[in-house]
Amino acid sequence: MTDALSQSAYSPERPLRVAVIGSGPSGVFAAEALIKQTQVPVQVDVFDRLPTPYGLVRYGVAPDHLTIKSVTRGFEKTLNDPRVRFLGNVEFGTDLTHEEARAHYDALIYTVGASSDRRLGIPGEDLTGSMSATEFVAWYNGHPDAAARDMVLTAGGVAVVGVGNVALDVSRILVKTVAELHESDIAAHALDALAHSHVRDVWVLGRRGAAQAKFTTKELREFGELHEADPIVKPEEVLVDEAAEAAITDNTVKKNLEVLRDFAGRTPEGKPRRIHLRFLVSPTEILADGNGHVAGLKIERNTLDEAGNAVGTGEFETLPVQMVLRSVGYKGVALPGVPFDERRGVIPNAEGRVEGRPGEYTAGWIKRGPSGVVGTNRKDATDTVAHLLSDVAAGLLSPAPHASAEAVDALLAGKSVDVYTFEDWQALDAHELSQGQTLGRPRAKVVHKHEMLTHRKR
Ligand code: NAP
C-alpha cells in the first residue's frame, strides 16, 4: 500500500465501497479495474435495472456474432470475484436513489451506456413501419422492454439509414435465412417472425461517400457471403477521385473501398434477396399510404463540400420501401439525480470525473458518447478508475456513513426490491444454454422479466 493510501480512510476492515451503475461492458471493466489494483482494499456492487448482466453484449451485439460475446467469460470471472457483487433487477433512481447510493458507497461510477437513439428530423418519421434500429435490435435480441412488441415483417422493401456497424447488423439479420439464423442466439419470437418475413430488398443509405462510411471491413465482407442475398453496389457511387484516394491513410477505409468495388463488379447471382449499399444520398421524407404506414422513402443525391459534409444536389428519387430503420447513432438517457448534457447525451465529465460531483465517476458510452467496440470500454473504464484511485490517494472522497453490504441489503429489502444475484443469473444462463442445446441452438433466451425471475440459485 502506498503511504498516501495507508493513511487513507480505507482498510481491509473498512474497504473502499464502490457502486457501479450498469453491468454492461464498461461497468464490468470498471469493476475489473477496481479489483485488479492493489493500492486500496475494495468492495464493488454492480447494479443493473435488468435481472441479466452484460448490457449490450447480451442485447446489442448481433445474435450471429457469437465470438464477440465470448468476452462474457472474462466478465464472469469479475462478477464471481468475492469482492464483487451483482445486484440485478435494481433500478437506479427508484429502488436505489442517488441520495441513498451516496449514503452507502464512497464512490459511484455510472456506466449505463446509451439506451435511446438519434432521430432524422424528417417528415414521416413517426409513421407505422418507421422505427429506430435500436428498437429493432432490442426486439430481435430479446430485450425484455421490446420482446412483447408485435413486429410484422410484411415489408418487401426496407431502408436502413446510416452506414455504421449497427446498420450492417440489422440489414444482415433482415436478409439471413432461417437456417443461418438458427445458428445464432436470436430470440425465438424474432426467428419466427423473420421466417415469415416478406423482405426482398434492403437499401443501406450513407449520406456521405463510401470513403466516409463508419462500418468495418469484416462486417461489410459478410454481405458477400450470404446464402440468399446478393450485395448490390452502383460503381459510380464508390468512385473516389485520384487525389482523394491517394490521401486515404486509414486502412479500414482502403479495405472497405476494395470490398465495395468488388461488390460493384459482381454480376448478381439472382439470389431471392438483395442488399443495396448506397452512398451520397440522404432521406428527405418518409412517404405514407392512406393508413399511416410507410409507403416509400424520398432520398436526395448529395455531393461533398470541401469540409467533407453532405450537401443536397436537388436531385431526388423514391425508394419502394414499407419499412424504415434509422441507424444514425445511439443516445444516452439522463439518470435521476445525476447531471446530464442533453445535447450530447452524456454525463458531463472531465476524463471520467462527473463535473461538480466529487466521488462520482462515469465510463463507457454515457461518458464519451456511442462509439467504439466492446473492447474500447476496457481502457475507458480503466482510465476512469485510475482517476478515482488518485482521488482516493489525495483524500478527496468523503467516506459514506452506511458503507456496508448489509446496509445496502437492508435498504433494498426494506423497499421490497427483488434483487437478482449473480448466482441467480448463472441458474438462468444454465437454463438458457441447456434449452438451446435441446433445440440445436447456442442459447434459447428467456425474454420476459417475470420468467427470468423464476430462475434462481437453488
Ligand atoms: P456510427 O458508427 O456512429 O454510425 C452512424 C451512421 O449514421 C454514420 O454513417 C453517420 O453518418 C450516419 N448518420 C448520422 N446522422 C445521420 C443523418 N441525419 N442522416 C443520415 N445518416 C446519418 O453508429 P452505430 O452504427 O450506431 O454504431 C455505434 C458504435 O457501435 C460504433 O462505434 C460501432 O462500430 C459499434 N458497433 C460495433 C459492432 C461490431 O464491432 N461488429 C457492431 C455494432 C456496433 P456520418 O458519418 O455522415 O455522420
Short mmCIF file of N, CA and C in Angstrom, two decimals, residues 270-417:
data_model
loop_
_atom_site.label_atom_id
_atom_site.label_comp_id
_atom_site.label_asym_id
_atom_site.label_seq_id
_atom_site.Cartn_x
_atom_site.Cartn_y
_atom_site.Cartn_z
N GLY A 270 -28.59 -13.67 -58.68
CA GLY A 270 -30.02 -13.94 -58.79
C GLY A 270 -30.61 -14.54 -57.52
N LYS A 271 -29.95 -14.30 -56.39
CA LYS A 271 -30.49 -14.78 -55.11
C LYS A 271 -31.81 -14.04 -54.83
N PRO A 272 -32.67 -14.63 -54.01
CA PRO A 272 -34.00 -14.02 -53.83
C PRO A 272 -34.01 -12.68 -53.10
N ARG A 273 -32.92 -12.36 -52.40
CA ARG A 273 -32.89 -11.09 -51.67
C ARG A 273 -31.68 -10.27 -52.11
N ARG A 274 -31.81 -8.96 -51.92
CA ARG A 274 -30.72 -8.06 -52.30
C ARG A 274 -30.46 -7.02 -51.21
N ILE A 275 -29.16 -6.76 -51.00
CA ILE A 275 -28.75 -5.66 -50.11
C ILE A 275 -28.14 -4.60 -51.00
N HIS A 276 -28.77 -3.44 -51.09
CA HIS A 276 -28.25 -2.36 -51.93
C HIS A 276 -27.48 -1.39 -51.02
N LEU A 277 -26.20 -1.27 -51.25
CA LEU A 277 -25.40 -0.33 -50.45
C LEU A 277 -25.28 0.96 -51.25
N ARG A 278 -25.90 2.03 -50.75
CA ARG A 278 -25.95 3.29 -51.49
C ARG A 278 -25.17 4.38 -50.74
N PHE A 279 -24.55 5.25 -51.49
CA PHE A 279 -23.78 6.34 -50.88
C PHE A 279 -24.18 7.67 -51.49
N LEU A 280 -23.85 8.73 -50.77
CA LEU A 280 -24.14 10.10 -51.21
C LEU A 280 -25.63 10.32 -51.44
N VAL A 281 -26.44 9.78 -50.54
CA VAL A 281 -27.89 10.00 -50.58
C VAL A 281 -28.41 10.25 -49.15
N SER A 282 -29.33 11.20 -49.03
CA SER A 282 -29.95 11.48 -47.73
C SER A 282 -31.45 11.33 -47.81
N PRO A 283 -32.07 10.71 -46.80
CA PRO A 283 -33.53 10.67 -46.80
C PRO A 283 -34.07 12.07 -46.52
N THR A 284 -35.12 12.44 -47.26
CA THR A 284 -35.70 13.77 -47.02
C THR A 284 -37.15 13.67 -46.53
N GLU A 285 -37.82 12.57 -46.86
CA GLU A 285 -39.21 12.41 -46.40
C GLU A 285 -39.61 10.94 -46.45
N ILE A 286 -40.29 10.49 -45.38
CA ILE A 286 -40.85 9.14 -45.40
C ILE A 286 -42.30 9.29 -45.86
N LEU A 287 -42.65 8.62 -46.95
CA LEU A 287 -43.97 8.79 -47.54
C LEU A 287 -44.96 7.81 -46.91
N ALA A 288 -46.24 8.24 -46.88
CA ALA A 288 -47.27 7.42 -46.21
C ALA A 288 -48.28 6.88 -47.21
N ASP A 289 -48.87 5.73 -46.87
CA ASP A 289 -50.05 5.30 -47.63
C ASP A 289 -51.27 5.89 -46.90
N GLY A 290 -52.48 5.51 -47.33
CA GLY A 290 -53.69 6.10 -46.74
C GLY A 290 -53.91 5.70 -45.29
N ASN A 291 -53.19 4.70 -44.80
CA ASN A 291 -53.42 4.22 -43.42
C ASN A 291 -52.32 4.62 -42.44
N GLY A 292 -51.48 5.54 -42.85
CA GLY A 292 -50.42 5.98 -41.93
C GLY A 292 -49.25 5.03 -41.87
N HIS A 293 -49.13 4.15 -42.88
CA HIS A 293 -47.99 3.24 -42.94
C HIS A 293 -46.94 3.78 -43.91
N VAL A 294 -45.70 3.40 -43.70
CA VAL A 294 -44.64 3.79 -44.62
C VAL A 294 -44.95 3.21 -46.01
N ALA A 295 -44.82 4.08 -47.04
CA ALA A 295 -45.08 3.59 -48.41
C ALA A 295 -43.94 3.96 -49.36
N GLY A 296 -42.92 4.59 -48.85
CA GLY A 296 -41.79 4.95 -49.71
C GLY A 296 -40.84 5.86 -48.96
N LEU A 297 -39.64 5.99 -49.50
CA LEU A 297 -38.68 6.91 -48.88
C LEU A 297 -38.09 7.79 -49.97
N LYS A 298 -38.29 9.10 -49.79
CA LYS A 298 -37.74 10.05 -50.75
C LYS A 298 -36.31 10.34 -50.35
N ILE A 299 -35.39 10.20 -51.28
CA ILE A 299 -33.98 10.49 -50.97
C ILE A 299 -33.44 11.51 -51.96
N GLU A 300 -32.45 12.25 -51.50
CA GLU A 300 -31.82 13.27 -52.34
C GLU A 300 -30.36 12.91 -52.55
N ARG A 301 -29.90 13.08 -53.76
CA ARG A 301 -28.47 12.83 -54.03
C ARG A 301 -27.65 13.95 -53.40
N ASN A 302 -26.47 13.61 -52.92
CA ASN A 302 -25.59 14.59 -52.28
C ASN A 302 -24.26 14.69 -53.02
N THR A 303 -23.57 15.81 -52.78
CA THR A 303 -22.13 15.86 -53.08
C THR A 303 -21.46 16.22 -51.76
N LEU A 304 -20.16 16.13 -51.74
CA LEU A 304 -19.43 16.51 -50.52
C LEU A 304 -18.85 17.91 -50.71
N ASP A 305 -18.99 18.75 -49.69
CA ASP A 305 -18.33 20.06 -49.77
C ASP A 305 -16.87 19.91 -49.33
N GLU A 306 -16.14 21.03 -49.31
CA GLU A 306 -14.69 20.93 -49.02
C GLU A 306 -14.40 20.37 -47.63
N ALA A 307 -15.34 20.62 -46.70
CA ALA A 307 -15.14 20.13 -45.34
C ALA A 307 -15.54 18.66 -45.20
N GLY A 308 -16.06 18.08 -46.29
CA GLY A 308 -16.46 16.67 -46.25
C GLY A 308 -17.89 16.46 -45.80
N ASN A 309 -18.68 17.54 -45.74
CA ASN A 309 -20.09 17.40 -45.35
C ASN A 309 -20.96 17.14 -46.57
N ALA A 310 -22.07 16.42 -46.34
CA ALA A 310 -23.00 16.13 -47.43
C ALA A 310 -23.82 17.37 -47.75
N VAL A 311 -23.94 17.67 -49.06
CA VAL A 311 -24.75 18.81 -49.50
C VAL A 311 -25.71 18.31 -50.57
N GLY A 312 -27.00 18.60 -50.40
CA GLY A 312 -28.01 18.13 -51.35
C GLY A 312 -27.82 18.74 -52.73
N THR A 313 -28.14 17.95 -53.78
CA THR A 313 -27.99 18.45 -55.16
C THR A 313 -29.33 18.87 -55.76
N GLY A 314 -30.43 18.58 -55.06
CA GLY A 314 -31.75 18.90 -55.62
C GLY A 314 -32.25 17.79 -56.54
N GLU A 315 -31.52 16.68 -56.61
CA GLU A 315 -31.91 15.54 -57.44
C GLU A 315 -32.51 14.47 -56.52
N PHE A 316 -33.75 14.07 -56.78
CA PHE A 316 -34.43 13.16 -55.84
C PHE A 316 -34.79 11.83 -56.50
N GLU A 317 -34.97 10.81 -55.69
CA GLU A 317 -35.59 9.57 -56.16
C GLU A 317 -36.40 9.00 -54.99
N THR A 318 -37.28 8.06 -55.30
CA THR A 318 -38.08 7.46 -54.24
C THR A 318 -37.83 5.96 -54.21
N LEU A 319 -37.49 5.47 -53.03
CA LEU A 319 -37.25 4.03 -52.87
C LEU A 319 -38.56 3.34 -52.47
N PRO A 320 -38.85 2.18 -53.09
CA PRO A 320 -40.12 1.47 -52.80
C PRO A 320 -40.01 0.66 -51.52
N VAL A 321 -40.07 1.33 -50.39
CA VAL A 321 -39.92 0.64 -49.11
C VAL A 321 -41.18 0.80 -48.25
N GLN A 322 -41.42 -0.16 -47.41
CA GLN A 322 -42.57 -0.10 -46.49
C GLN A 322 -42.10 -0.12 -45.04
N MET A 323 -40.78 -0.08 -44.88
CA MET A 323 -40.22 -0.03 -43.53
C MET A 323 -38.94 0.81 -43.58
N VAL A 324 -38.76 1.66 -42.57
CA VAL A 324 -37.54 2.48 -42.50
C VAL A 324 -36.95 2.32 -41.10
N LEU A 325 -35.69 1.91 -41.06
CA LEU A 325 -34.98 1.79 -39.78
C LEU A 325 -33.90 2.86 -39.76
N ARG A 326 -34.02 3.78 -38.82
CA ARG A 326 -32.94 4.78 -38.75
C ARG A 326 -31.84 4.22 -37.86
N SER A 327 -30.62 4.24 -38.38
CA SER A 327 -29.50 3.69 -37.64
C SER A 327 -28.39 4.74 -37.62
N VAL A 328 -28.75 5.88 -37.01
CA VAL A 328 -27.87 7.05 -37.09
C VAL A 328 -27.25 7.37 -35.73
N GLY A 329 -27.14 6.38 -34.89
CA GLY A 329 -26.44 6.56 -33.62
C GLY A 329 -27.34 6.41 -32.41
N TYR A 330 -26.76 5.86 -31.35
CA TYR A 330 -27.45 5.75 -30.06
C TYR A 330 -27.36 7.09 -29.33
N LYS A 331 -28.16 7.23 -28.27
CA LYS A 331 -28.12 8.46 -27.47
C LYS A 331 -28.34 8.11 -26.00
N GLY A 332 -27.55 8.72 -25.13
CA GLY A 332 -27.67 8.46 -23.70
C GLY A 332 -28.96 9.05 -23.13
N VAL A 333 -29.38 8.50 -22.00
CA VAL A 333 -30.59 8.96 -21.31
C VAL A 333 -30.18 9.38 -19.89
N ALA A 334 -30.78 10.49 -19.40
CA ALA A 334 -30.42 11.03 -18.08
C ALA A 334 -30.80 10.05 -16.97
N LEU A 335 -29.98 10.01 -15.92
CA LEU A 335 -30.30 9.25 -14.71
C LEU A 335 -30.85 10.23 -13.67
N PRO A 336 -31.88 9.82 -12.92
CA PRO A 336 -32.44 10.73 -11.92
C PRO A 336 -31.38 11.16 -10.90
N GLY A 337 -31.26 12.47 -10.71
CA GLY A 337 -30.33 12.99 -9.70
C GLY A 337 -28.90 13.13 -10.19
N VAL A 338 -28.66 12.84 -11.47
CA VAL A 338 -27.29 12.89 -11.99
C VAL A 338 -27.24 13.95 -13.10
N PRO A 339 -26.20 14.81 -13.11
CA PRO A 339 -26.12 15.83 -14.16
C PRO A 339 -26.14 15.20 -15.56
N PHE A 340 -26.66 15.93 -16.52
CA PHE A 340 -26.78 15.37 -17.88
C PHE A 340 -26.64 16.46 -18.92
N ASP A 341 -25.89 16.19 -19.96
CA ASP A 341 -25.75 17.10 -21.09
C ASP A 341 -26.72 16.62 -22.17
N GLU A 342 -27.87 17.28 -22.25
CA GLU A 342 -28.95 16.85 -23.16
C GLU A 342 -28.50 16.85 -24.62
N ARG A 343 -27.70 17.83 -24.98
CA ARG A 343 -27.32 17.94 -26.39
C ARG A 343 -26.44 16.77 -26.81
N ARG A 344 -25.45 16.46 -25.97
CA ARG A 344 -24.52 15.39 -26.32
C ARG A 344 -25.00 14.01 -25.85
N GLY A 345 -25.98 14.02 -24.95
CA GLY A 345 -26.47 12.72 -24.45
C GLY A 345 -25.46 12.01 -23.58
N VAL A 346 -24.68 12.77 -22.82
CA VAL A 346 -23.68 12.17 -21.92
C VAL A 346 -23.75 12.85 -20.56
N ILE A 347 -23.13 12.22 -19.56
CA ILE A 347 -22.97 12.85 -18.24
C ILE A 347 -21.76 13.77 -18.35
N PRO A 348 -21.92 15.07 -18.08
CA PRO A 348 -20.77 15.97 -18.23
C PRO A 348 -19.64 15.55 -17.30
N ASN A 349 -18.45 15.38 -17.85
CA ASN A 349 -17.35 14.86 -17.04
C ASN A 349 -16.01 15.34 -17.58
N ALA A 350 -15.02 15.31 -16.71
CA ALA A 350 -13.65 15.60 -17.13
C ALA A 350 -12.88 14.31 -16.93
N GLU A 351 -12.58 13.63 -18.02
CA GLU A 351 -11.87 12.35 -18.02
C GLU A 351 -12.49 11.33 -17.05
N GLY A 352 -13.81 11.35 -16.99
CA GLY A 352 -14.49 10.35 -16.16
C GLY A 352 -14.94 10.87 -14.80
N ARG A 353 -14.43 12.04 -14.39
CA ARG A 353 -14.90 12.64 -13.12
C ARG A 353 -16.16 13.46 -13.44
N VAL A 354 -17.27 13.12 -12.78
CA VAL A 354 -18.51 13.85 -13.07
C VAL A 354 -18.34 15.30 -12.61
N GLU A 355 -18.66 16.23 -13.51
CA GLU A 355 -18.46 17.64 -13.19
C GLU A 355 -19.24 18.08 -11.96
N GLY A 356 -18.57 18.69 -11.03
CA GLY A 356 -19.21 19.25 -9.84
C GLY A 356 -19.65 18.22 -8.82
N ARG A 357 -19.23 16.95 -8.99
CA ARG A 357 -19.68 15.88 -8.08
C ARG A 357 -18.49 15.04 -7.61
N PRO A 358 -17.72 15.52 -6.64
CA PRO A 358 -16.61 14.69 -6.15
C PRO A 358 -17.13 13.32 -5.70
N GLY A 359 -16.38 12.27 -6.00
CA GLY A 359 -16.80 10.92 -5.60
C GLY A 359 -17.70 10.26 -6.63
N GLU A 360 -18.04 10.96 -7.72
CA GLU A 360 -18.90 10.35 -8.75
C GLU A 360 -18.14 10.34 -10.07
N TYR A 361 -18.25 9.22 -10.76
CA TYR A 361 -17.45 8.99 -11.96
C TYR A 361 -18.32 8.38 -13.05
N THR A 362 -17.78 8.32 -14.24
CA THR A 362 -18.53 7.70 -15.33
C THR A 362 -17.57 7.06 -16.33
N ALA A 363 -18.06 6.05 -17.03
CA ALA A 363 -17.25 5.37 -18.04
C ALA A 363 -18.17 4.84 -19.15
N GLY A 364 -17.57 4.57 -20.29
CA GLY A 364 -18.31 3.97 -21.41
C GLY A 364 -19.07 5.00 -22.23
N TRP A 365 -20.15 4.56 -22.87
CA TRP A 365 -20.88 5.43 -23.80
C TRP A 365 -21.54 6.62 -23.10
N ILE A 366 -21.94 6.47 -21.84
CA ILE A 366 -22.58 7.60 -21.15
C ILE A 366 -21.53 8.64 -20.76
N LYS A 367 -20.24 8.26 -20.84
CA LYS A 367 -19.14 9.20 -20.58
C LYS A 367 -18.69 9.91 -21.86
N ARG A 368 -18.51 9.12 -22.94
CA ARG A 368 -17.88 9.69 -24.13
C ARG A 368 -18.75 9.69 -25.37
N GLY A 369 -19.97 9.12 -25.29
CA GLY A 369 -20.83 9.01 -26.47
C GLY A 369 -20.68 7.62 -27.10
N PRO A 370 -21.63 7.28 -28.02
CA PRO A 370 -21.72 5.91 -28.52
C PRO A 370 -20.73 5.60 -29.64
N SER A 371 -19.49 5.33 -29.26
CA SER A 371 -18.50 5.00 -30.29
C SER A 371 -17.58 3.90 -29.78
N GLY A 372 -16.99 3.19 -30.73
CA GLY A 372 -16.01 2.17 -30.38
C GLY A 372 -16.65 0.81 -30.18
N VAL A 373 -15.79 -0.21 -30.14
CA VAL A 373 -16.27 -1.58 -29.97
C VAL A 373 -16.22 -1.95 -28.49
N VAL A 374 -16.66 -3.16 -28.16
CA VAL A 374 -16.75 -3.58 -26.75
C VAL A 374 -15.42 -3.32 -26.02
N GLY A 375 -14.32 -3.76 -26.65
CA GLY A 375 -13.00 -3.65 -26.02
C GLY A 375 -12.57 -2.21 -25.74
N THR A 376 -13.08 -1.26 -26.52
CA THR A 376 -12.73 0.15 -26.31
C THR A 376 -13.05 0.57 -24.87
N ASN A 377 -14.08 -0.07 -24.33
CA ASN A 377 -14.53 0.32 -22.99
C ASN A 377 -13.63 -0.16 -21.87
N ARG A 378 -12.71 -1.10 -22.19
CA ARG A 378 -11.82 -1.56 -21.13
C ARG A 378 -10.86 -0.42 -20.75
N LYS A 379 -10.23 0.19 -21.76
CA LYS A 379 -9.30 1.28 -21.48
C LYS A 379 -10.06 2.47 -20.87
N ASP A 380 -11.22 2.74 -21.44
CA ASP A 380 -12.03 3.86 -20.98
C ASP A 380 -12.37 3.69 -19.48
N ALA A 381 -12.79 2.50 -19.10
CA ALA A 381 -13.17 2.25 -17.70
C ALA A 381 -11.92 2.26 -16.79
N THR A 382 -10.83 1.71 -17.31
CA THR A 382 -9.59 1.67 -16.52
C THR A 382 -9.09 3.10 -16.27
N ASP A 383 -9.21 3.96 -17.28
CA ASP A 383 -8.80 5.37 -17.11
C ASP A 383 -9.62 6.03 -16.01
N THR A 384 -10.93 5.80 -16.06
CA THR A 384 -11.81 6.40 -15.03
C THR A 384 -11.42 5.90 -13.64
N VAL A 385 -11.19 4.60 -13.53
CA VAL A 385 -10.84 4.02 -12.22
C VAL A 385 -9.50 4.60 -11.74
N ALA A 386 -8.57 4.84 -12.66
CA ALA A 386 -7.28 5.44 -12.27
C ALA A 386 -7.50 6.81 -11.63
N HIS A 387 -8.43 7.59 -12.18
CA HIS A 387 -8.74 8.91 -11.60
C HIS A 387 -9.39 8.76 -10.23
N LEU A 388 -10.29 7.78 -10.13
CA LEU A 388 -10.95 7.52 -8.84
C LEU A 388 -9.88 7.20 -7.78
N LEU A 389 -8.94 6.32 -8.15
CA LEU A 389 -7.92 5.91 -7.17
C LEU A 389 -7.00 7.07 -6.82
N SER A 390 -6.72 7.93 -7.79
CA SER A 390 -5.85 9.06 -7.45
C SER A 390 -6.60 10.04 -6.54
N ASP A 391 -7.92 10.13 -6.69
CA ASP A 391 -8.72 10.97 -5.78
C ASP A 391 -8.74 10.36 -4.38
N VAL A 392 -8.79 9.02 -4.31
CA VAL A 392 -8.74 8.35 -3.00
C VAL A 392 -7.41 8.68 -2.33
N ALA A 393 -6.33 8.54 -3.11
CA ALA A 393 -4.99 8.79 -2.57
C ALA A 393 -4.84 10.23 -2.09
N ALA A 394 -5.52 11.14 -2.81
CA ALA A 394 -5.43 12.56 -2.44
C ALA A 394 -6.41 12.93 -1.33
N GLY A 395 -7.15 11.95 -0.83
CA GLY A 395 -8.09 12.20 0.27
C GLY A 395 -9.29 13.05 -0.16
N LEU A 396 -9.66 12.95 -1.45
CA LEU A 396 -10.73 13.81 -1.95
C LEU A 396 -12.13 13.21 -1.80
N LEU A 397 -12.18 11.92 -1.39
CA LEU A 397 -13.51 11.29 -1.25
C LEU A 397 -14.01 11.38 0.19
N SER A 398 -15.32 11.58 0.33
CA SER A 398 -15.88 11.58 1.69
C SER A 398 -16.41 10.18 1.98
N PRO A 399 -15.86 9.50 3.01
CA PRO A 399 -16.36 8.15 3.31
C PRO A 399 -17.86 8.18 3.59
N ALA A 400 -18.56 7.17 3.02
CA ALA A 400 -20.02 7.13 3.18
C ALA A 400 -20.38 6.67 4.59
N PRO A 401 -21.47 7.20 5.17
CA PRO A 401 -21.84 6.84 6.53
C PRO A 401 -22.35 5.40 6.69
N HIS A 402 -22.97 4.83 5.65
CA HIS A 402 -23.55 3.47 5.79
C HIS A 402 -22.89 2.50 4.81
N ALA A 403 -21.55 2.47 4.87
CA ALA A 403 -20.81 1.71 3.85
C ALA A 403 -20.64 0.25 4.22
N SER A 404 -21.72 -0.54 4.04
CA SER A 404 -21.57 -1.99 4.22
C SER A 404 -22.57 -2.70 3.32
N ALA A 405 -22.22 -3.94 2.96
CA ALA A 405 -23.11 -4.75 2.12
C ALA A 405 -24.44 -4.97 2.86
N GLU A 406 -24.35 -5.16 4.18
CA GLU A 406 -25.57 -5.44 4.98
C GLU A 406 -26.51 -4.23 4.93
N ALA A 407 -25.93 -3.03 5.01
CA ALA A 407 -26.77 -1.82 4.99
C ALA A 407 -27.48 -1.70 3.65
N VAL A 408 -26.80 -2.05 2.57
CA VAL A 408 -27.42 -1.99 1.24
C VAL A 408 -28.53 -3.04 1.15
N ASP A 409 -28.24 -4.24 1.63
CA ASP A 409 -29.24 -5.31 1.58
C ASP A 409 -30.49 -4.91 2.38
N ALA A 410 -30.26 -4.30 3.54
CA ALA A 410 -31.38 -3.90 4.39
C ALA A 410 -32.20 -2.80 3.69
N LEU A 411 -31.51 -1.88 3.06
CA LEU A 411 -32.20 -0.80 2.35
C LEU A 411 -33.10 -1.37 1.26
N LEU A 412 -32.54 -2.29 0.44
CA LEU A 412 -33.30 -2.84 -0.69
C LEU A 412 -34.43 -3.75 -0.18
N ALA A 413 -34.15 -4.52 0.88
CA ALA A 413 -35.19 -5.39 1.44
C ALA A 413 -36.34 -4.54 1.99
N GLY A 414 -35.98 -3.41 2.60
CA GLY A 414 -37.00 -2.50 3.15
C GLY A 414 -37.91 -1.94 2.08
N LYS A 415 -37.40 -1.91 0.85
CA LYS A 415 -38.21 -1.41 -0.28
C LYS A 415 -38.80 -2.56 -1.09
N SER A 416 -38.69 -3.78 -0.57
CA SER A 416 -39.18 -4.99 -1.26
C SER A 416 -38.62 -5.13 -2.67
N VAL A 417 -37.36 -4.80 -2.84
CA VAL A 417 -36.74 -4.97 -4.15
C VAL A 417 -36.31 -6.44 -4.29
#
